[in-house]
C-alpha atoms as one frame of an Amber mdcrd trajectory, in Angstrom:
protein
-136.583  -3.998  95.581-135.273  -5.779  98.625-136.596  -7.085 101.837-136.357
  -5.031 105.007-136.763  -7.992 107.342-134.703  -7.521 110.479-133.300  -4.154
 109.385-134.297  -0.553 109.917-136.103   1.017 107.018-134.869   3.912 104.908
-135.308   6.321 107.736-133.458   4.125 110.216-136.745   2.966 111.789-137.199
  -0.499 113.225-140.210  -2.707 112.920-140.782  -2.578 109.148-140.903  -6.050
 107.587-142.720  -5.538 104.272-141.756  -6.596 100.778-141.352  -2.963  99.712
-138.509  -0.869 101.095-139.845   2.405 102.523-138.541   5.358 100.549-138.757
   8.970 101.690-139.650  10.372  98.276-142.221   7.617  97.608-143.772   8.249
 101.056-144.117  11.972 100.324-145.704  11.194  96.931-148.136   8.674  98.426
-149.047  11.193 101.173-149.765  13.869  98.558-151.848  11.460  96.480-153.806
  10.353  99.568-154.544  13.957 100.576-155.605  14.904  97.023-157.886  11.856
  96.754-159.443  12.572 100.148-160.148  16.188  99.122-161.702  15.141  95.791
-163.793  12.400  97.403-164.945  14.789 100.234-166.001  17.419  97.679-167.915
  14.816  95.705-169.613  13.582  98.870-170.599  17.119  99.977-171.883  17.887
  96.453-174.181  14.826  96.419-175.266  14.601 100.105-176.763  16.875 102.685
-174.637  18.293 105.465-176.091  16.176 108.221-174.657  13.962 110.949-173.557
  11.335 108.420-171.713  13.996 106.393-169.953  15.217 109.516-168.900  11.630
 110.320-167.560  11.144 106.799-165.650  14.433 106.718-164.207  13.762 110.207
-163.159  10.261 109.051-161.446  11.725 105.960-159.564  14.266 108.094-158.643
  11.584 110.611-157.247   9.358 107.852-155.114  12.237 106.513-153.802  13.064
 110.000-153.139   9.363 110.757-151.065   8.965 107.596-149.049  12.042 108.590
-148.259  10.457 112.004-146.051   7.726 110.465-142.717   9.182 111.774-144.150
   9.237 115.315-145.292   5.612 115.037-141.865   4.533 113.800-140.254   5.482
 117.111-141.654   2.342 118.724-140.910  -1.212 117.669-144.513  -2.179 117.116
-145.517   1.343 116.068-145.495   0.797 112.273-147.808  -2.241 112.532-150.255
  -0.364 114.716-150.108   2.600 112.377-150.986   0.464 109.341-153.838  -1.273
 111.218-155.234   2.156 112.147-155.036   3.341 108.509-156.849   0.224 107.241
-159.578   0.421 109.864-160.225   4.154 109.198-160.204   3.569 105.446-162.559
   0.555 105.710-165.077   2.474 107.856-164.922   5.453 105.533-165.394   3.252
 102.417-168.354   1.383 103.935-170.171   4.699 104.649-169.049   6.474 101.464
-167.949   4.107  98.686-166.418   6.940  96.665-163.538   7.010  99.195-162.543
   3.532  97.959-160.092   5.248  95.568-157.861   6.065  98.557-157.105   2.354
  98.864-154.036   2.642  96.565-151.702   4.672  98.903-153.026   2.715 101.890
-152.114  -0.596 100.132-148.607   0.658  99.493-148.218   1.417 103.190-149.424
  -2.083 103.983-146.835  -3.615 101.573-144.084  -1.519 103.191-144.814  -2.590
 106.762-146.573  -5.935 107.087-144.914  -9.329 106.305-145.847 -10.945 103.012
-148.610 -13.279 104.242-150.366 -10.591 106.300-149.950  -8.009 103.571-151.462
 -10.365 100.979-154.507 -11.010 103.142-155.063  -7.318 103.946-154.663  -6.127
 100.351-157.026  -8.809  99.036-159.575  -7.962 101.757-159.303  -4.236 100.902
-159.817  -4.982  97.242-162.858  -7.134  97.979-164.253  -4.413 100.187-163.867
  -1.902  97.292-165.893  -4.239  95.003-168.593  -4.764  97.614-168.836  -1.008
  98.394-169.216  -0.100  94.707-171.833  -2.797  94.251-173.979  -1.008  96.887
-174.364   2.031  94.645-175.040   0.151  91.409-178.471  -1.096  90.263-177.388
  -4.770  90.053-174.689  -6.907  91.627-171.781  -7.416  89.189-169.438 -10.257
  90.288-166.672  -8.978  88.070-166.515  -5.771  90.130-165.334  -7.945  93.034
-163.524 -10.805  91.309-161.556  -8.637  88.867-159.921  -6.303  91.360-159.228
  -9.162  93.772-157.447 -11.069  91.013-155.462  -8.007  90.068-154.509  -7.472
  93.714-153.319 -11.073  94.073-151.236 -10.909  90.921-149.757  -7.529  91.899
-148.747  -8.618  95.398-147.291 -11.923  94.119-145.341  -9.988  91.495-143.929
  -7.711  94.177-143.037 -10.850  96.200-141.231 -12.399  93.240-139.247  -9.232
  92.637-138.335  -9.022  96.297-137.197 -12.682  96.303-135.056 -12.145  93.174
-133.530  -9.039  94.675-132.697 -10.959  97.867-131.089 -13.779  95.873-129.173
 -11.307  93.786-127.922  -9.550  96.921-126.853 -12.878  98.381-124.914 -13.704
  95.224-123.283 -10.277  95.321-122.310 -10.840  98.935-120.857 -14.230  98.135
-118.979 -12.769  95.164-117.590 -10.005  97.349-116.465 -12.558  99.951-114.892
 -14.673  97.245-113.071 -11.678  95.822-111.798 -10.799  99.285-110.594 -14.416
  99.779-108.929 -14.362  96.346-107.221 -11.073  97.075-105.947 -12.436 100.395
-104.708 -15.617  98.666-102.991 -13.530  95.988-101.294 -11.428  98.668-100.095
 -14.570 100.457 -98.910 -16.069  97.149 -97.171 -12.791  96.256 -95.441 -12.662
  99.624 -94.333 -16.314  99.260 -93.053 -15.679  95.719 -91.175 -12.598  96.906
 -89.583 -14.510  99.771 -88.592 -17.248  97.365 -87.118 -14.716  94.939 -85.147
 -12.962  97.663 -83.854 -16.299  98.943 -82.752 -17.244  95.449 -81.143 -13.874
  94.763 -79.337 -13.829  98.089 -78.076 -17.399  97.583 -76.794 -16.711  94.059
 -75.332 -13.278  94.679 -74.559 -12.427  98.286 -74.102 -16.045  99.346 -71.733
 -16.902  96.455 -69.861 -13.643  97.028 -69.261 -14.456 100.669 -68.190 -17.975
  99.724 -65.680 -16.482  97.292 -64.366 -14.082  99.924 -63.948 -16.964 102.346
 -62.011 -19.054  99.835 -59.797 -16.100  98.884 -58.956 -15.320 102.470 -58.184
 -18.988 103.158 -55.850 -18.971 100.157 -54.265 -15.700 101.396 -53.738 -17.232
 104.839 -52.003 -20.292 103.334 -49.736 -18.094 101.152 -49.127 -15.318 103.731
 -45.556 -16.290 104.687 -44.235 -18.142 101.596 -45.933 -16.109  98.872 -46.789
 -12.674 100.277 -47.442 -11.155  96.829 -50.009 -13.843  96.012 -51.533 -13.400
  99.479 -51.928  -9.675  98.945 -53.460 -10.335  95.517 -55.943 -12.705  97.160
 -56.837 -10.117  99.808 -57.246  -7.434  97.147 -59.557  -9.700  95.159 -61.520
 -10.471  98.299 -61.917  -6.749  99.013 -63.125  -6.119  95.470 -65.560  -8.989
  95.813 -66.825  -7.587  99.113 -67.442  -4.184  97.463 -69.355  -5.840  94.629
 -71.303  -7.848  97.156 -72.275  -4.680  99.010 -73.497  -3.132  95.772 -75.334
  -6.337  95.001 -77.096  -6.274  98.375 -78.275  -2.723  97.776 -79.551  -3.603
  94.328 -81.235  -6.804  95.479 -83.045  -4.756  98.114 -84.122  -2.254  95.461
 -84.964  -5.098  93.002 -82.541  -3.792  90.393 -80.124  -5.522  88.059 -76.685
  -6.653  89.348 -74.126  -3.904  89.785 -72.047  -5.275  86.925 -74.940  -4.650
  84.475 -75.834  -1.098  85.409 -76.311   1.377  82.504 -75.685  -1.286  79.841
 -76.640   0.278  76.506 -74.291  -1.673  74.213 -74.665  -5.222  75.541 -70.971
  -5.433  76.372 -71.540  -5.381  80.098 -72.855  -8.956  80.273 -69.745 -10.646
  78.731 -67.472  -8.414  80.853 -69.487  -9.312  83.977 -69.143 -13.013  83.143
 -65.345 -12.541  82.814 -65.237 -10.979  86.281 -67.356 -13.801  87.701 -64.974
 -16.315  86.145 -62.014 -14.642  87.859 -63.598 -14.160  91.258 -65.804 -17.252
  91.574 -63.698 -19.932  89.866 -61.358 -20.658  92.816 -58.929 -23.401  91.837
 -60.812 -24.016  88.577 -59.633 -22.771  85.211 -62.746 -20.996  83.820 -62.878
 -20.021  80.166 -65.591 -17.594  79.012 -66.736 -17.805  75.432 -69.214 -15.577
  73.522 -70.924 -16.730  70.366 -73.059 -14.641  68.016 -73.443 -10.895  67.743
 -73.420  -9.195  71.160 -76.574  -7.189  71.574 -78.237  -5.455  74.556 -80.612
  -7.691  76.450 -83.343  -6.752  78.903 -81.917  -6.068  82.381 -83.843  -8.884
  84.043 -82.599 -11.364  81.447 -78.990 -10.201  81.810 -79.317 -10.438  85.601
 -80.721 -13.978  85.311 -77.810 -15.024  83.022 -75.215 -13.567  85.363 -76.762
 -15.060  88.525 -77.263 -18.407  86.889 -73.616 -18.452  85.871 -72.521 -17.596
  89.427 -74.761 -20.298  90.859 -73.541 -22.895  88.412 -69.851 -21.983  88.982
 -70.415 -22.135  92.759 -71.614 -25.703  92.305 -68.582 -26.536  90.121 -66.151
 -25.153  92.722 -67.795 -26.638  95.771 -69.011 -30.003  94.623 -67.673 -31.183
  91.250 -63.928 -31.513  91.854 -63.399 -30.175  88.301 -60.131 -28.714  87.011
 -61.630 -26.828  84.121 -64.970 -25.204  83.298 -66.321 -23.347  80.273 -68.935
 -20.642  80.464 -70.532 -19.985  77.064 -73.077 -17.342  76.207 -74.728 -17.511
  72.788 -76.837 -14.741  71.275 -79.692 -15.875  69.053 -82.310 -13.707  67.344
 -84.970 -14.405  69.952 -83.093 -15.752  72.953 -79.796 -15.879  74.791 -78.239
 -19.211  75.841 -75.936 -19.884  78.767 -73.945 -23.129  79.092 -71.681 -23.937
  82.023 -69.696 -27.173  81.453 -67.137 -28.762  83.782 -64.944 -31.844  83.684
 -65.713 -32.933  87.258 -67.151 -36.047  88.789 -70.696 -35.321  87.668 -73.899
 -35.657  89.597 -74.147 -38.873  91.703 -76.492 -41.221  89.903 -76.815 -38.863
  86.930 -79.272 -35.983  86.602 -82.019 -37.761  88.510 -79.771 -39.317  91.128
 -79.661 -38.242  94.786 -77.352 -35.490  95.928 -74.631 -36.608  98.347 -73.205
 -33.189  99.186 -73.922 -31.636 102.581 -77.292 -29.987 103.175 -78.328 -30.342
  99.586 -76.613 -27.123  98.578 -76.140 -28.029  94.920 -79.788 -28.978  94.673
 -80.791 -25.532  96.024 -78.529 -23.803  93.478 -79.934 -25.730  90.533 -83.447
 -25.258  91.820 -82.878 -21.511  92.038 -81.531 -21.434  88.466 -84.595 -23.362
  87.229 -87.067 -21.130  89.135 -85.436 -17.969  87.853 -85.587 -19.166  84.265
 -89.204 -20.253  84.538 -90.197 -16.849  85.890 -88.838 -15.292  82.674 -90.354
 -17.890  80.377 -87.089 -19.737  79.888 -85.920 -23.317  80.310 -83.109 -25.199
  81.977 -81.468 -28.488  81.042 -78.863 -30.435  83.006 -76.682 -33.121  81.411
 -74.500 -35.199  83.675 -73.256 -38.689  84.377 -70.807 -39.979  87.042 -67.193
 -39.240  85.977 -68.104 -37.310  82.815 -68.764 -33.822  84.214 -71.866 -31.757
  84.146 -73.437 -29.238  81.710 -76.024 -26.753  82.864 -77.896 -25.047  79.994
 -80.129 -22.055  80.458 -82.190 -20.587  77.572 -83.935 -17.245  78.218 -86.138
 -15.353  75.693 -85.114 -11.810  74.845 -88.710 -10.827  75.602 -89.070 -11.917
  79.262 -92.126 -13.993  79.942 -92.534 -15.206  76.350 -92.760 -18.984  75.909
């Protein structure tokens, strides 16, 4: 049960404020019960009384009450119509009950109409008054006055109306909680969408930095080397240009796969696990400009999940880009180690190390190395992995990445 305060009732009608929601099937049932009770009470009255003026008044009152109950849809067309309709029903019923107490049984459908239309306080008063009138009317046709005939029904009426009120209050509170929960779910869904969009932007930024960005940087360095060797070493210049063209083609494939959220081009259709070491060899050749990069593989080479292989490859490219651009190293070693439950990537260089050690401030322009290391760390954390950086000034840097073979596992 729920309140209808301030809202149209079940038939879209305004002006109903009771603690019971009007229901079309219940209204039809109450109407049928009222008509049946009126017929039975009229037959009883005719059987026990003469057909005189009083009988005509009683029968006319019974017919008028039946017709008045039927007129509910017409009354609902006006804002104050339902209240006037209920008042008319109660007045007709009271007059009929005073003259012929046997019609008191028709109080039940009339009381339901009162609870559907009138506010709680008014409905409580009316229902209690109707119940008291029933007791008084029946006392008129008994030999002695019985107080329980009045007090009992009045008490039952009070308890019944208060019970309806309690149910209506609980229903209203439950509906309010449901509305609050719905609003909270909507807010949570909106927050999740915003968080998902932010995470996706972060992922794309990281992937573009470690794939497309590093590829463009490699192409730039290769073309600069080709320009410097163009006249004195034309063969070397052509080799640099060819490598730059191959890197550009790989970068184009990488862009397409980043957009489609697929693994790097070097790892496509890898069923044997050999693609990852081969891809690291190509990265060492194309991204290690001026740095001698050695690739080492330890353990039995096995296929790894595409997202893990992509993370290993992109982490290696990001780490090598830092080595080339910021470390001043002459040599670097890229090691990949296969363990039963995880794969390890280590990128070590003999460069100047991080200024101030691992926790020291970066002195390179625009904090590029910091962005690369941050991207490596974020990528590993998304897959349930971990990253460690060992460095001190003058002793080089080691970037270690451990990724589980079941992505997302701790």
